[in-house]
Coordinates of C-alpha atoms in Angstrom, one line a residue:
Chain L
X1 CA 0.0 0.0 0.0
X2 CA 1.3 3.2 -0.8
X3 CA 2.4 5.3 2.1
X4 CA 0.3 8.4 3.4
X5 CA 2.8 10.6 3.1
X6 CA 6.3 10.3 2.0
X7 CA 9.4 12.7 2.2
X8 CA 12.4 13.0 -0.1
X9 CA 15.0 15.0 0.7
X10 CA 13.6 17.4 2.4
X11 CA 15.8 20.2 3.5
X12 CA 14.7 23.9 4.8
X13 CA 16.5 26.7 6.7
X14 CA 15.0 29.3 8.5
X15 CA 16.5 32.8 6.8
X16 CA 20.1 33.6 7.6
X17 CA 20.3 30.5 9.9
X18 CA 22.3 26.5 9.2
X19 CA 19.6 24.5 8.0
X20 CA 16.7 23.5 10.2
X21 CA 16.1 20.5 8.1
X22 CA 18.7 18.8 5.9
X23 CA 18.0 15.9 3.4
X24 CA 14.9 14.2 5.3
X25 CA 13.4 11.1 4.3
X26 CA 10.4 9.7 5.7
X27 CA 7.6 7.4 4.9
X28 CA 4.6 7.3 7.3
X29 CA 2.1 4.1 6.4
X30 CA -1.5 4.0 7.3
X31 CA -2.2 2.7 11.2
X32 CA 1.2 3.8 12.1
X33 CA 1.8 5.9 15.0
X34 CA 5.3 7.4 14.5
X35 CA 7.3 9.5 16.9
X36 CA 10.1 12.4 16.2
X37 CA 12.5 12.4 19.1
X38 CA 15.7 14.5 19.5
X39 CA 17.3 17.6 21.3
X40 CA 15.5 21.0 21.5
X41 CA 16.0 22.5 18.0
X42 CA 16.4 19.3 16.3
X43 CA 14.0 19.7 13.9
X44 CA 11.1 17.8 14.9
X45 CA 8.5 20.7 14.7
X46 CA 9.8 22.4 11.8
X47 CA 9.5 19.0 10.1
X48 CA 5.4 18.7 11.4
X49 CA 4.9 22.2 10.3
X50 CA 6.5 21.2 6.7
X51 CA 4.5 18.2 5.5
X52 CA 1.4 21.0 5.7
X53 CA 2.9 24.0 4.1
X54 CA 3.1 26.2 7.0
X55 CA 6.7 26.3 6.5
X56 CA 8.0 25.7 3.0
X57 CA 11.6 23.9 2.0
X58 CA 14.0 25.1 0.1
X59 CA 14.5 21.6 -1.7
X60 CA 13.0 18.0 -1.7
X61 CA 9.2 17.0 -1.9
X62 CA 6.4 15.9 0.1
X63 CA 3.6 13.9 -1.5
X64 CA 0.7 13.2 0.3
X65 CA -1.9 10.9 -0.4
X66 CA -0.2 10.3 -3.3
X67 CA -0.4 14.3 -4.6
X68 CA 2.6 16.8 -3.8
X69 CA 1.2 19.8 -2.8
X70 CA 2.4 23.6 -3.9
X71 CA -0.2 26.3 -3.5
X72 CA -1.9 27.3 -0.9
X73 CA -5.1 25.9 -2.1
X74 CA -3.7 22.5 -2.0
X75 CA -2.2 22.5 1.2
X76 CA -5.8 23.8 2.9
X77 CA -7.1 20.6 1.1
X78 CA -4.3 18.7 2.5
X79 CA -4.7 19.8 6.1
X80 CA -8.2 19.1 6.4
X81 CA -7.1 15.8 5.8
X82 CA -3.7 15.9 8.0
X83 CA -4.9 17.2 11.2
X84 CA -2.3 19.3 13.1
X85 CA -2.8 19.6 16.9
X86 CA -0.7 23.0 17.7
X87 CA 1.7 22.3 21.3
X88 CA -0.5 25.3 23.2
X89 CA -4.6 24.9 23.6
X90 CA -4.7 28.3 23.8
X91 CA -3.0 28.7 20.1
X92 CA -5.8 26.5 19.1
X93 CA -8.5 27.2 21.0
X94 CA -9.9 30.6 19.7
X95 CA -13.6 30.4 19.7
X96 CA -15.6 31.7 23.1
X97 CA -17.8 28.5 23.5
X98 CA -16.4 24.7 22.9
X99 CA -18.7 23.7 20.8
X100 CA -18.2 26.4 18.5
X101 CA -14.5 25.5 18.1
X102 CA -14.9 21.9 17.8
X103 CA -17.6 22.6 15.0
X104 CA -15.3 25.3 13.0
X105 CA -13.2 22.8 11.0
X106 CA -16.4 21.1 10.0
X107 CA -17.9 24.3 8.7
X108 CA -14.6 25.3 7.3
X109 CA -15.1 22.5 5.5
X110 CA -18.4 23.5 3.9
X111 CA -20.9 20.8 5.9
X112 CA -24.6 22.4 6.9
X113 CA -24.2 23.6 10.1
X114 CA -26.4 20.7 11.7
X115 CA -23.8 18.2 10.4
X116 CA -21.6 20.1 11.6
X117 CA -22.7 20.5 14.8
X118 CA -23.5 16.4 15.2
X119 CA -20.2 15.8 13.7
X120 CA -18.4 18.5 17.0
X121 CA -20.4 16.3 19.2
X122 CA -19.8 13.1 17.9
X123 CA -16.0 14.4 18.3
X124 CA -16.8 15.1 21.6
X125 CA -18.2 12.3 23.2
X126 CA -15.5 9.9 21.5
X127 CA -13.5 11.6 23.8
X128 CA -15.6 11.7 26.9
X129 CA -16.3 15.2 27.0
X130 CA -19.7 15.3 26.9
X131 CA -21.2 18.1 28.7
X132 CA -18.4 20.3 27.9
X133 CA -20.0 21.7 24.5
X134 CA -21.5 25.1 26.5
X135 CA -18.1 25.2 28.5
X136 CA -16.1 28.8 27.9
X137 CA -12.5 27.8 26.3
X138 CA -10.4 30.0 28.1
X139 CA -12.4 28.7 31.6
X140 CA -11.2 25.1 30.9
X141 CA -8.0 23.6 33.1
X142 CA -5.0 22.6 31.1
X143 CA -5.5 18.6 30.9
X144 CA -9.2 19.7 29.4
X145 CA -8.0 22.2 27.1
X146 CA -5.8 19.6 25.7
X147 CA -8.3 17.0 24.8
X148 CA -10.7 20.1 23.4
X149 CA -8.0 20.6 21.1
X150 CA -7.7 17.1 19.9
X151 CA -11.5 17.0 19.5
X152 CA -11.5 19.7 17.0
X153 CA -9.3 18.5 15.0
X154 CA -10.9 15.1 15.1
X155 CA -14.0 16.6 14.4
X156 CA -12.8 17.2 10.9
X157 CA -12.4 13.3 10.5
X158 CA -8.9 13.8 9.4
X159 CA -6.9 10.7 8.1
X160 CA -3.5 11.7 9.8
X161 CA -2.8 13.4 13.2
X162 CA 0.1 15.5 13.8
X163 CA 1.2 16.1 17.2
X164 CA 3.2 18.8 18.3
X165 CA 4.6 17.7 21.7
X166 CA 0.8 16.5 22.7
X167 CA 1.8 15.5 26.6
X168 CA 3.1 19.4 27.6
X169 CA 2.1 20.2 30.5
X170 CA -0.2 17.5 31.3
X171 CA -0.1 15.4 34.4
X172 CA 0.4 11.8 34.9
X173 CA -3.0 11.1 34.5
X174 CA -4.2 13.4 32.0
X175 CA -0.9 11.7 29.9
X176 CA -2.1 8.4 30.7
X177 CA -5.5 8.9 29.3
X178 CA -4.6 10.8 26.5
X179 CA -2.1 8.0 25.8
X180 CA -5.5 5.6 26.1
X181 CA -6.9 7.6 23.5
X182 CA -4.6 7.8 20.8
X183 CA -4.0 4.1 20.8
X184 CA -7.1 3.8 20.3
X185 CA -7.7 6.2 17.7
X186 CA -7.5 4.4 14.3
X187 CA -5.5 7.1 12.3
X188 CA -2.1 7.2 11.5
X189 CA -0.1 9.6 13.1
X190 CA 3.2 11.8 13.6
X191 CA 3.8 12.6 16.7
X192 CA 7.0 14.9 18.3
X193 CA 7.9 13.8 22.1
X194 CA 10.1 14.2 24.7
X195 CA 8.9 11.7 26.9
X196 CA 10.2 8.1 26.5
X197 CA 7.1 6.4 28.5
X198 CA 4.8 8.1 26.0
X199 CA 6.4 7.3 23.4
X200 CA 6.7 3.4 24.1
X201 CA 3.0 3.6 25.3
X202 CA 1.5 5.2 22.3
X203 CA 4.2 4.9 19.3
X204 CA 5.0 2.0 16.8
X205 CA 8.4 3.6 15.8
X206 CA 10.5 5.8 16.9
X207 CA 12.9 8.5 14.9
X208 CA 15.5 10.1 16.1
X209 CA 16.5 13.9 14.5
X210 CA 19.9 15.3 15.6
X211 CA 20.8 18.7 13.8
X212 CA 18.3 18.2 11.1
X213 CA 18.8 15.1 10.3
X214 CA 17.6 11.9 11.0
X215 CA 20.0 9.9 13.0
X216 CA 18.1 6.6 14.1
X217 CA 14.9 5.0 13.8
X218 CA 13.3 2.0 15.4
X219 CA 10.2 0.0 16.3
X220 CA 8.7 1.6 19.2
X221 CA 7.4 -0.3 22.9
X222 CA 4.1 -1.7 23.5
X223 CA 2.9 0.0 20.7
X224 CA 4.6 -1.8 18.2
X225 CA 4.0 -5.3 19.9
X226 CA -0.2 -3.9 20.5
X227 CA 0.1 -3.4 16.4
X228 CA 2.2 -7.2 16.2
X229 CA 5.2 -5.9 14.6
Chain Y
X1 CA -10.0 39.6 35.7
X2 CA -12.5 36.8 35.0
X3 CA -15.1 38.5 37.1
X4 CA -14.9 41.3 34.7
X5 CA -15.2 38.5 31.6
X6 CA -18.0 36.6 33.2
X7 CA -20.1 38.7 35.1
X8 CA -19.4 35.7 37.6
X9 CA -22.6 33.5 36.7
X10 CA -21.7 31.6 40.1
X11 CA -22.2 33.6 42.1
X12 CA -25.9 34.4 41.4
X13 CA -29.0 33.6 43.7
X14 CA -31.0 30.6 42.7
X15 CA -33.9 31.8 41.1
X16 CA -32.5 34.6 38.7
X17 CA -34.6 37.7 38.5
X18 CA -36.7 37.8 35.4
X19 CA -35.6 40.8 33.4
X20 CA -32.0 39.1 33.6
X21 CA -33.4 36.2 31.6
X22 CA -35.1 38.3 28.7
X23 CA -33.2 37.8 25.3
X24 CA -29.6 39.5 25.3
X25 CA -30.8 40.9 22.0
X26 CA -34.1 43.2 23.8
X27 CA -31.9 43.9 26.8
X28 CA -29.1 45.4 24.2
X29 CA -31.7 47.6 22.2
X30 CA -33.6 48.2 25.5
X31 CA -30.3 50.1 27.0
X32 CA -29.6 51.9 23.3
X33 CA -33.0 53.3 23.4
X34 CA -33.2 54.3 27.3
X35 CA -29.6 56.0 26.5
X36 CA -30.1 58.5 23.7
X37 CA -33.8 58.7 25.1
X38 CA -31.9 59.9 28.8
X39 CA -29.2 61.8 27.2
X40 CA -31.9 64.4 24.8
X41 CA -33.6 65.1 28.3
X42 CA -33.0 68.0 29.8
X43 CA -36.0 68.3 32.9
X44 CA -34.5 67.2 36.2
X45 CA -38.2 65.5 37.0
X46 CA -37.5 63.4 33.8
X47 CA -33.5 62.8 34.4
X48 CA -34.5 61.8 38.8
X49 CA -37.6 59.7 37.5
X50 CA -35.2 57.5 34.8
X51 CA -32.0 57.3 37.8
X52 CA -35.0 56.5 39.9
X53 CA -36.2 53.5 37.6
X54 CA -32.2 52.7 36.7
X55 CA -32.0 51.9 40.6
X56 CA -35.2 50.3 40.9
X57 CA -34.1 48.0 38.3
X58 CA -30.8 47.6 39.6
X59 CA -32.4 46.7 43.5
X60 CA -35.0 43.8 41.1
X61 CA -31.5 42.2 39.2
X62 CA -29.8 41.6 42.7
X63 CA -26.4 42.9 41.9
X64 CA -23.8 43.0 44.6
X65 CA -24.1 45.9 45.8
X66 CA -20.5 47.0 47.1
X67 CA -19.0 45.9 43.3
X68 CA -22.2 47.5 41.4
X69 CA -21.2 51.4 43.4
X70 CA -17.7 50.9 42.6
X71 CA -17.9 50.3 39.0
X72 CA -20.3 53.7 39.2
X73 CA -17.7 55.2 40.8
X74 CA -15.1 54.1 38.2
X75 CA -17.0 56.2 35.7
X76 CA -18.1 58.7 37.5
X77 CA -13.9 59.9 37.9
X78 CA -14.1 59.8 34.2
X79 CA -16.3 62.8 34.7
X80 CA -14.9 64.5 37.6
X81 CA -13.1 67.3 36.2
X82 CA -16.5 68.1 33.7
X83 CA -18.9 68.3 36.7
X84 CA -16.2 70.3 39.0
X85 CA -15.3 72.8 36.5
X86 CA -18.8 72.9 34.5
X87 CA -20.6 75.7 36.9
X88 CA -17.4 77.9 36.2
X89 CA -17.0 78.3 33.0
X90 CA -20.7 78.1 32.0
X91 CA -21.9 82.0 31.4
X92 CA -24.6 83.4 33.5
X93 CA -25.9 84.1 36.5
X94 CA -23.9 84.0 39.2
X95 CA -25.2 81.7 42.2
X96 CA -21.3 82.1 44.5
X97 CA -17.7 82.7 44.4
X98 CA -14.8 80.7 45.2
X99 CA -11.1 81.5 45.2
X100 CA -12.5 85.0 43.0
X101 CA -13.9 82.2 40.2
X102 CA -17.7 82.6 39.9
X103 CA -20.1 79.9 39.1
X104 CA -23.3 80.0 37.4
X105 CA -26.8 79.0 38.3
X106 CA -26.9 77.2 34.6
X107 CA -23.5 75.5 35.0
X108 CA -24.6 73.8 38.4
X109 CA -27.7 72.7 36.7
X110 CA -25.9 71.4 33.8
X111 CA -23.2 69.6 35.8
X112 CA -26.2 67.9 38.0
X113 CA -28.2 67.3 34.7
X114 CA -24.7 64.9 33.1
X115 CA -24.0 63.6 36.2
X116 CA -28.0 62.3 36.6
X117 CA -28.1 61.1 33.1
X118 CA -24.8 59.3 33.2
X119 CA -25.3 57.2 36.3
X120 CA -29.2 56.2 35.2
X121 CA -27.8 55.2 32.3
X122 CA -24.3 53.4 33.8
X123 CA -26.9 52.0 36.4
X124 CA -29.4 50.4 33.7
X125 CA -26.1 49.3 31.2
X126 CA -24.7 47.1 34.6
X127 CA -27.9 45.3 35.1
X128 CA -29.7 44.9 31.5
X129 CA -26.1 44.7 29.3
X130 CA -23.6 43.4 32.2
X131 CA -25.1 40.5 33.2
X132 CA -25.4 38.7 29.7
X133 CA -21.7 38.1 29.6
X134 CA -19.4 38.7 27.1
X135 CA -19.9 35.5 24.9
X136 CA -24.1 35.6 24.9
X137 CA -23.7 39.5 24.1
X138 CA -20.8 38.6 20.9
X139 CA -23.7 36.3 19.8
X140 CA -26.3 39.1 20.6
X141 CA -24.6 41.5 18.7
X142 CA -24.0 39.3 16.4
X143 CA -27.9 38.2 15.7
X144 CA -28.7 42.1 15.8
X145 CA -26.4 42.6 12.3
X146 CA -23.9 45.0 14.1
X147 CA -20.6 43.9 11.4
X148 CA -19.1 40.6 12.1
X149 CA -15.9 42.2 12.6
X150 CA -16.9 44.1 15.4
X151 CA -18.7 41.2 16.9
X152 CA -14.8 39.0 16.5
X153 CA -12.5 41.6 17.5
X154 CA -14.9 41.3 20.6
X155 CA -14.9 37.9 21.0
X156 CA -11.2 37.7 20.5
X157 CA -10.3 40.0 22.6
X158 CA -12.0 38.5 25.6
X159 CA -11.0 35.3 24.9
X160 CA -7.0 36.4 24.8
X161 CA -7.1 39.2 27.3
X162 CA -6.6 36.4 30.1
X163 CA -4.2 34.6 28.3
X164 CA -2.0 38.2 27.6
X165 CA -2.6 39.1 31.2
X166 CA -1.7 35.4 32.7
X167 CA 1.6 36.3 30.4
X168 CA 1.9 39.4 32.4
X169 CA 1.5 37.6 35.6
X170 CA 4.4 35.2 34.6
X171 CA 6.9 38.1 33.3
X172 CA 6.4 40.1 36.6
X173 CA 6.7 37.1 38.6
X174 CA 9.8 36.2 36.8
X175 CA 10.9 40.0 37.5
X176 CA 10.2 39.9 41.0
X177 CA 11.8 36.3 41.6
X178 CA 15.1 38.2 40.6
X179 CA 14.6 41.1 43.2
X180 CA 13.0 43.8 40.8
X181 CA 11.8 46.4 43.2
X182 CA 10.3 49.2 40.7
X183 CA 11.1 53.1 42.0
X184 CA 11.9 56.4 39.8
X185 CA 15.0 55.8 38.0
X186 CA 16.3 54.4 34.2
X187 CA 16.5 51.1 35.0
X188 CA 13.0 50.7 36.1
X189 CA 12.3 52.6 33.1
X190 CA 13.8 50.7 31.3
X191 CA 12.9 47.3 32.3
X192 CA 9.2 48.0 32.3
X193 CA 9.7 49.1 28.6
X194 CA 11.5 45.6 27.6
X195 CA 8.6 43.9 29.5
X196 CA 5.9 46.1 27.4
X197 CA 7.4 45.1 24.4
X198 CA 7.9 41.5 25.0
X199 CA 4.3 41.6 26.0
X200 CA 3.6 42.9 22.3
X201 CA 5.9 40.8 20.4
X202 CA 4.6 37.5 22.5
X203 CA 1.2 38.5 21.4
X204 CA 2.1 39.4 18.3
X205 CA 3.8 36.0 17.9
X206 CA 0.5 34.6 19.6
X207 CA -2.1 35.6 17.2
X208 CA 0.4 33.9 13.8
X209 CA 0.4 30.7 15.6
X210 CA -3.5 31.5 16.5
X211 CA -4.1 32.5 12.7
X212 CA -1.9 29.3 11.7
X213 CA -4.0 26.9 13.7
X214 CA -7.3 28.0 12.1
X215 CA -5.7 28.1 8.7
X216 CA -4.6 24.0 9.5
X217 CA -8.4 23.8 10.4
X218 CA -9.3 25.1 6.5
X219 CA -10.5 28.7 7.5
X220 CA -10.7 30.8 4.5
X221 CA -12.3 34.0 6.4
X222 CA -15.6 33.2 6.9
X223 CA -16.6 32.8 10.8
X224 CA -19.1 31.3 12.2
X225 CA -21.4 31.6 15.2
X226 CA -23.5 28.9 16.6
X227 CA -26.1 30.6 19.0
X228 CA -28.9 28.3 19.9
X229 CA -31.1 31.1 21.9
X230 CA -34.8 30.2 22.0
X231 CA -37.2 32.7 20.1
X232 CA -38.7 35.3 21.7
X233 CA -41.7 34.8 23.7
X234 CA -44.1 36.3 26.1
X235 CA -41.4 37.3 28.4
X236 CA -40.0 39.3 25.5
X237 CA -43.2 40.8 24.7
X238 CA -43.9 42.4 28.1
X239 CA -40.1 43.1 28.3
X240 CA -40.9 45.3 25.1
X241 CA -43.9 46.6 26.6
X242 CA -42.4 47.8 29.8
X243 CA -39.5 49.4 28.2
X244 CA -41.5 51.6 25.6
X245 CA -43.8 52.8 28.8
X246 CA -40.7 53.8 30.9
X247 CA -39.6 55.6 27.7
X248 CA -42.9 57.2 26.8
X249 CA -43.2 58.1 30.1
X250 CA -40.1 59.9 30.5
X251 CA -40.5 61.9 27.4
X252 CA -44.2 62.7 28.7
X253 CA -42.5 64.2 32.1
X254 CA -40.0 66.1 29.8
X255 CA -42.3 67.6 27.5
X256 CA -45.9 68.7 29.7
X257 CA -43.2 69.5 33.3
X258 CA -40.1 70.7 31.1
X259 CA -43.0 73.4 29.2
X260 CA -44.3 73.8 32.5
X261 CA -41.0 75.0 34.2
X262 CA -40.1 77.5 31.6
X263 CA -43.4 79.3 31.5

C-alpha cells in the first residue's frame, strides 16, 4: 500500500540561519503511530509544520496521499485531511464557547451547520467530553484544554494526526488517558515527544533527529507489539 | 479579571430575576433606546424619574451591591473634572464665588443634569447589558447585524485578554523572583519598557500561531457563530412593553413638566 505521506530529501532553513532540516526522508504508512525524538531544536517541529505548508523547504518534496502539494489551495485541502494539533490549547482554542470551536473545522469545510454540529459532538463524546459543549474555552483547566484541542481536530475526521509535543504540560494522568486515547484512535499519526514512556506507550516507531537530520529510527514499545510488529 | 469577563454567573442567587433572563438581543436595544432617550432630556423630573427606575431595576436584578457602586464610581472619575469645573465656566448668573472664580446657576444645573443622566444610564447598562456576559452579548450582537468584525474583535479580545494578562503575571513574577523592586529611575524605566514590548511581540507571535491553527483547520475567512437562543416569547413581549412605557413616560414628564417649568 502506498504510504500516506512520503518525504524525499527534504531540507529547509530558516533565513540567515544553518539549516533546520537537511536531506529528510520519511515514509509514514496507514495505522502507524510514528514518533520524532531528539534535542531542542532538532528539527522535529519544523518537520510537522512542513508536510502541511506552514513552512516551506528550500529543496525535496512531500507527496501526500499520493499528490505533492504547492499552492496554498492544495495545502488547505491537505490539512483538512492531515490534522495538526498546535503544542499550546490556547493557540488552538480561539472560539468563546467549545462547541463552536470543535464545529469550525467542520464548517470550514463546507458541511450544513447541523452536520456540523452532530459531527463536534460526535467528536466530543468519543473523547468523553460530553457536557463540555457550553463550556467557555479560556475557563477550561490545562488537561481539558488539551483534549478540546484534539477534538476539533478530530471533528474534521482527518486521516493523519500531527502532534506537536501532545503531553506538555499535562499530568500523569491526564498523559495516561490521552495516551488511552490515541491508541485507540484508528489514524495514523506523527507525533513529536520528549517523553520516553509516552512514546513506548503510544508509538510503533520511533525516529530520532539530531541537527536536522535523521539519525536513528526503530520500532517503538508496546505500541509496536499492540500493532504485532 | 475573569469577574470582569464573566459577570461571575456563580455567584448568582438561585432563582434569577426575570428581566435578567429576557433575550440578550431586547436587553441590548432596551439600553440603546433608554440611552439616547436619557441623554436628549433635559427636565430634572424626567432625568430623577429614569435614575429613579435605573435603581429600581438595579435593587430587582440583585447585583452585589459594594461591586455594582464601585464600577459607578469608576466612571463617574471619568467625569470628575467636567462636573467640577462645569458651573465655572458656564456664562450666566452668578449663584457664588470661590477663590474669586464665579459659578453660574446654569452651569450647576448642567453639571447635576450629566452627572443624573450618566449614572441612570451606567446604572441600567450594569444590570440589563452586564449581566449577559461577554460570549451571549458577541452572539447578541451578532444576531442584531452589528458587522461581524466588530462582533470578532470582541470575542477575541475576551477570549485572549486572560491569556495576555496570565503572560503578564508570569513576566512580573519572573521579574520579582530576581529582586525587581520598581522606583523612579532608568532602569525601572527601562525594564518595564522591555517587559511592554515582550508583551507585544509575545502577542504578536501569539495571534500567527492563533491565525496558523485556524488556517490548519481550512479557514478561509468566513466565521461562524453557533447561537442556539430560544425565540422570543411572552417574556419578550412584556419586556418590550415595559420598556416603551418607561420611555414614553419619560418623554411625557419632559415635555408637559419641562413646558411647564419654563413658562
Amino acid at each position: 500500500m502506498a504510504p500516506l505521506f512520503r518525504v524525499e530529501g527534504l531540507t529547509f532553513a530558516y533565513p540567515g540561519r544553518a539549516p533546520a532540516l537537511e536531506g529528510i526522508d520519511l515514509e509514514l504508512h496507514a495505522r502507524e503511530r510514528l514518533f520524532l525524538t531528539g534535542a531542542n531544536g532538532s528539527g522535529k517541529s519544523t518537520l510537522l509544520r512542513c508536510l502541511i505548508g506552514l513552512a516551506r523547504p528550500q529543496a525535496g518534496r512531500i507527496i501526500a496521499f499520493g499528490e505533492e502539494p504547492t499552492t496554498e489551495e492544495q495545502f488547505r485541502r491537505l490539512r483538512c485531511r492531515a490534522g495538526f494539533v498546535f503544542q499550546d490549547p490556547d493557540d488552538q482554542l480561539f472560539s468563546p464557547t467549545v462547541i463552536e470551536d470543535v464545529a469550525f473545522g467542520p464548517l470550514n469545510m463546507g458541511l450544513p451547520r447541523d452536520e456540523a454540529i452532530a459531527q463536534a459532538d460526535e467528536a466530543l463524546a468519543g473523547l468523553g467530553l460530553d457536557g463540555f459543549r457550553d463550556r467557555i474555552t479560556y475557563k477550561l483547566s490545562g488537561g481539558e484544554r488539551r483534549l478540546v484541542s484534539l477534538a476539533t481536530v478530530l471533528a474534521m475526521k482527518p486521516e493523519v494526526l500531527l502532534l506537536d509535543e501532545p503531553t506538555n504540560a499535562l499530568d500523569e494522568v491526564t498523559t495516561d488517558r490521552l495516551a488511552d486515547i490515541l491508541t485507540g484512535l484508528p489514524q495514523a499519526m506523527i507525533a513529536v515527544s520528549h517523553d520516553p514512556h509516552f512514546r513506548a506507550e503510544v508509538g510503533t516507531r520511533e525516529v530520532f533527529l539530531h541537527q536536522g537530520r535523521i539519525v536513528a529510527e526503530r520500532p517503538a514499545g508496546h505500541g509496536a507489539r499492540r500493532m504485532g510488529a | 479579571m475573569s469577574y470582569v469577563l464573566e459577570g461571575d454567573a456563580t455567584a448568582r442567587p438561585a432563582t434569577p430575576p426575570a428581566l435578567t433572563q429576557v433575550d440578550p438581543r431586547y436587553r441590548v436595544v432596551a439600553v440603546v433606546a433608554f440611552a439616547i432617550t436619557v441623554v436628549a432630556l433635559h427636565d430634572f423630573a424626567a432625568l430623577l424619574i429614569a435614575l429613579f427606575v435605573s435603581a429600581a431595576v438595579l435593587l430587582h436584578g440583585r447585583l452585589p451591591v459594594a461591586n455594582t457602586i464601585r464600577q459607578v464610581v469608576t466612571v463617574d472619575m471619568f467625569m470628575i473634572f467636567v462636573i467640577l469645573s462645569l458651573p465655572f465656566t458656564t456664562p450666566g448668573e452668578t449663584a457664588f464665588t470661590l477663590f474669586g472664580l464665579e459659578a453660574s446657576k446654569e452651569g450647576i444645573g448642567d453639571a447635576f443634569r450629566i452627572a443624573l443622566k450618566a449614572n441612570a444610564i451606567v446604572l441600567m447598562m450594569l444590570v440589563l447589558v452586564g449581566t449577559i456576559g461577554p460570549v451571549r452579548l458577541g452572539h447578541a450582537l451578532s444576531r442584531l447585524k452589528v458587522p461581524p468584525m466588530f462582533v470578532h474583535l470582541m470575542l477575541f479580545t475576551v477570549r485572549y485578554i486572560e491569556v495576555l494578562n496570565e503572560e503578564y503575571q508570569r513576566l512580573r513574577t519572573a521579574m520579582r523572583t530576581r529582586g525587581f523592586r520598581p522606583g523612579t529611575n532608568m532602569h525601572t524605566i527601562r525594564t518595564l519598557g522591555y517587559l511592554v514590548g515582550m508583551l507585544l511581540i509575545r502577542a504578536f507571535d501569539r495571534s500567527e500561531r492563533v491565525l496558523q491553527a485556524m488556517r490548519c483547520r481550512g479557514f478561509t475567512g468566513a466565521f461562524h457563530l453557533i447561537d442556539e437562543s430560544r425565540p422570543a416569547g411572552l417574556r419578550e413581549g412584556l419586556f418590550a412593553i415595559g420598556t416603551a412605557a418607561v420611555l414614553a413616560a419619560l418623554i411625557y414628564v419632559e415635555v408637559r413638566h419641562g413646558a411647564f417649568v419654563s413658562r
